[in-house]
């Protein structure tokens, strides 16, 4: 179908406007029982009650009836590692051993563009199977891997964020760049990919342990020269990591102080993990508008600790949620919401499903400063849409018999759902699940 043909998707529409304050906060979202989306040129041009949207459609519009399923914005994964598609499910000790024993060896293979291109196909297949239409990824330190990552994104028409991992010490030689080469290569990649179609570049120093001060300075320079780009890195994930980091940067006030000193913080900065934060760090996070990214399956798998959402948000810090594959154990944002629920439940902070589905859509889009394009079903935004079936498996269908409310249905999707619950994934209006 060419792009000019209109598409009319019919189903039960759910889209969030803001974070629901509780189960009864109907002002935070729009829900249309018999709704429709009208799509043209990859964008949503109308939404609402089916009968009304139908009147706006051209006579040649192609109608797809997804009733009785839910139509939601595509899910957004704000932290994932593309070269770890063959690291996921590795039996390892905690973070630093896992990196040395499995992750660094696997990432070395990405020097080969053919390998990167093949893994990219599998990686994007997995995202789309799970209803993820945008992800923010670390590539390897090889420029080839960044090209492989964005070429596949472009091929599938996806809004993807990513960047070359900068790392110039404490890793095998085959993965290490230098401060200068990481600057030069990142800059060239950024100039090639940032804003080309739907792709966005993220300056990506891995973490302070694998970057010399000169390299973090280079990352700060890149960000200053290209303020439209994101910056992503890791922080305060694991106690041994923190101890080694403090030895390497004895002058810094604390872990966050390192990134602060090199000008890496700001509203487009995504900080993975943020588990073991001190009070000063919370204040700096808030003041700079930096985002704390919760990676529940990874935090459990690597035994890293419990993300304290209430403490972070109480301090006024923006938060996002993500898979962190391959430290994370599932590509599915539904599985991720479920594990996140359990991490918060352990701390008496369980969240309502309306809030968690907001988080994985509009919330993550806001965290990326991209909610004018993705994360909702609003007219004028990109037509990244998923179709969810809360009765997709036998146990789900059985439980669905007793579900009476939208909230119960969402909680069922979160608790038992996975790729089997994703009936279709539309990217810029095109069906892409399995395509
Ligand atoms: N810290 C530095 N690199 C990584 C990584 O690849 N995964 C996780 N979970 N933490 C990291
Ligand atoms: Zn990570």
GROMACS .gro file of C-alpha atoms and ligand atoms in nm, residues 81 84 95 98-99 103 206-207 234 237 273 298 302 324, ligand 1:
model
   25
   81UNK     CA    1   2.175  -0.259   2.431
   84UNK     CA    2   2.361  -0.769   2.371
   95UNK     CA    3   2.741  -0.636   3.697
   98UNK     CA    4   2.876  -1.007   3.377
   99UNK     CA    5   3.033  -0.728   3.170
  103UNK     CA    6   2.916  -0.861   2.746
  206UNK     CA    7   2.920   0.374   2.861
  207UNK     CA    8   2.991   0.473   3.225
  234UNK     CA    9   2.484   0.435   3.349
  237UNK     CA   10   2.370   0.045   3.958
  273UNK     CA   11   1.956   0.258   3.694
  298UNK     CA   12   1.799  -0.611   3.473
  302UNK     CA   13   2.202  -0.878   3.810
  324UNK     CA   14   1.801  -0.295   2.951
  436LIG     N1   15   2.707  -0.047   3.300
  436LIG     C1   16   2.799  -0.030   3.203
  436LIG     N2   17   2.770  -0.102   3.094
  436LIG     C2   18   2.656  -0.166   3.122
  436LIG     C3   19   2.575  -0.257   3.047
  436LIG     O1   20   2.603  -0.293   2.934
  436LIG     N3   21   2.464  -0.302   3.111
  436LIG     C4   22   2.430  -0.265   3.237
  436LIG     N4   23   2.319  -0.314   3.292
  436LIG     N5   24   2.505  -0.181   3.308
  436LIG     C5   25   2.617  -0.133   3.252
   0.00000   0.00000   0.00000
